[in-house]
Amino acid sequence: MAEAHQAVAFQFTVTPEGIDLQLSHQALSEIYLSGVRSWKKRIIRIKNNVISGVYPASPSSWLFVVIAILATMYTRSDPSMGLIMTPLIQMSTQCQAVVSAVLFSTMLWLMLIFTMRLCLKQLLSYHRWMFEQHGKMSTTTKIWVALVRIFSGRKPLLYSYQGSLPNLPVPAIKDTVKRYLESVRPLMNDAEYKRMTNLATEFESSLGNRLQWYLKLKSLWASNYVSDWWEEYVYLRGRGPIMVNSNYYGMDFLYVTPTPIQAARAGNCIHAFFLYRRKLNKEELKPSRIPGTVIPLCAAQCERIFNTARIPGEETDTVQHWQDSDYIVVYHRGRYFRLRVYQAGRLLSPREIEFQIQRILDDTTPPSQGEAKLGALTAGDRISWAKARAKFFSSGVNKRSLDCIERAAFFVTLDDEEHSMMGEDSAECLDRYAKSLLHGKCYDRWFDKSFSVVYYKNGKSGINAEHSWADAPVVAHVWEYTLAVDSFQLGYNEEGHCKGEVDSSLPRPQKLSWEITPECEEQISQSLAVAQALADDVDFHVFSFRDFGKGKIKKCRVSPDGFIQMALQLAYYRNRGTFCLTYEASMTRLFREGRTETVRSCTNESSAFVQPADVCRRLFRAASEKHQHLYRMAMTGGGIDRHLFCLYVVSKYLGVDSPFLNEVLSEPWRLSTSQTPVQQVELFDMVNHSEYISCGGGFGPVADDGYGVSYMFLGENIINLHISCKHSCPETDAHKFGGQIRKALHDLLKLLSPNLKESNKTDEGRPEVKKDK
């Protein structure tokens, strides 16, 4: 094949005169420079491992300890109590003393590191600070904060805290069962609740203790007793489509488009992604922390952001991560292209990437037979994709092309559609934009990649991420960085093109080749039919609520998150006339390898507040405070659902059946919610450029008869909400539910602050923007 010949560094021909060797100096040079780059990365990785390995000390502190110990020799004192002067064979007395001192100093240094790390781990296990009243810090917590600062050392790398983070604790069975029964009380009548109480009591007194013993045993040797099982059984063993059901999306800026040129936007953003990856590889990114504190969060999920793909299997999928990749794969009009972003060991400039992207856009080569809708395999059922992969993509040109996609740094789609939020019907525009990012045409995204970036014809962009390898805040972090670098650091020239010069000798992007048989085409069509039916069923509504934001909410002395959650409970009750099991995602990254925990937002207190015809301020505050308490409990390892989930997994391993756990794990989450955090506010100049605000992101509904709600607080005056449900359920309507949420938000604000004016109606907080740039 032509593309195979381009990769060969030398060719030879056997002639009567001997072997005629033909070297390609350019190819050999590329191989050499690629090797140099690879070794540089290895050296950086080793250096960072050493620095993080001795944290919170520094490697230079070893020399200080050695010099201090050697200095004691001149005072004729022996701090090692005889160990320093231990005689060594075939050495002079002075040499023996020096070598012994160095060895003793090293041992002392390692013991100090171990002690400091143990102290820091114990300090980070203290969580009482989270339960203290806002603005009123106890003396104990003040001392604790000072000690954390002292033991945290200076200038930690991204992974420096990993060895000092505490392990996720296993809650007591009786505490979890008690909290569970309390959480389901508003969802059951007296007879149902009595029956569930009996099941829970029987489980707690018999099988529960046996299962708990295995979990405690696992927690002794595993960094996290939940995360590996959560990834395996919740994500990777799911056999249904991951499109809509698992993958999620993130949107572009709400009010501006930095450039209307598709290739230029892709050039800047792709370059920014690789700048982020360079910082990630060098561990130059600042460790994530609880906002406004010195408390670090686990960074383990960052390791698989790039060069990662989900590989389908008949029983379970796997997540495959490669150490490096110097290219991306680009999809455009049914063709797949391999685009190298490194030339002669250097990262291509934004202008050069734009040039290469434009080459792809201008390429008129038609897709090969069966290639155009090949991506539908990743959107359909996992078993069908696994069988097709084994049968049609396990050898030859198909395997080489598939390997190219899966090993790429990430996936890029150049979409022919245009999306904007500034049209005549902005609500409809946002809804179409969200659905496009969530599922597209069902074949123009590669849903198995860790993330796929979409660039639309008018310069808008967005991201679609696979969920098994990490949670949304990790993807949001790299997306925030990319948007900020694109607009505020790289920028564009007056014509809207990327800045810089172009090396016109760059090799053209390489079109991937495929040999798709009619049988494989049939399988692609079947997967596409499944995916298309799922996509058509999704009902989406996205809106920007600008009547007020967290600024007014905080003036009412209420948590903004608690305010939104109570509004959702009120809206759902008015919409359906009942309560439902409600899921709010909370992180557990205060612990090593932590991922998420569930906050059950529907409580006795929230139902007591919602049910009366006239809402009551006192009942609202009780419900909001209860929600905040549950959120803090979830963050600090006192949640319900992950513990019960792991007990269920152990029961399946042991082959025992638990009616209690079976019922708990089968309950549907009819209201699944999540808050999208703004993590890097320092990257955005919201004072001088208030129009550069993100639209957030969202996900599909978890239950067929339920809603998925994602929300994001922007500045002090805007709340963006993303609502999803299914057309096939007659009881759900995304637009109607959005209207109920709007009304609930207004009603709660009037309840808490009846004298507070809501004068800034639909345009409050909206920056003055004439048009998309």
PDB file of C-alpha atoms in Angstrom, residues 110 114 154 166 232 342 349 546 713-714:
ATOM      1  CA  LEU A 110      14.335   8.264  53.935  1.00  0.00           C
ATOM      2  CA  PHE A 114       8.351   8.470  55.451  1.00  0.00           C
ATOM      3  CA  ARG A 154       7.147  23.721  48.210  1.00  0.00           C
ATOM      4  CA  PRO A 166      -5.650   8.709  52.585  1.00  0.00           C
ATOM      5  CA  GLU A 232     -15.349  -2.502  35.565  1.00  0.00           C
ATOM      6  CA  TYR A 342       5.141  16.774  15.334  1.00  0.00           C
ATOM      7  CA  SER A 349       2.526  25.712  15.194  1.00  0.00           C
ATOM      8  CA  ARG A 546     -30.186  34.942  33.534  1.00  0.00           C
ATOM      9  CA  PHE A 713     -23.056  28.563  37.776  1.00  0.00           C
ATOM     10  CA  LEU A 714     -21.347  31.226  35.661  1.00  0.00           C
TER      11      LEU A 714
END
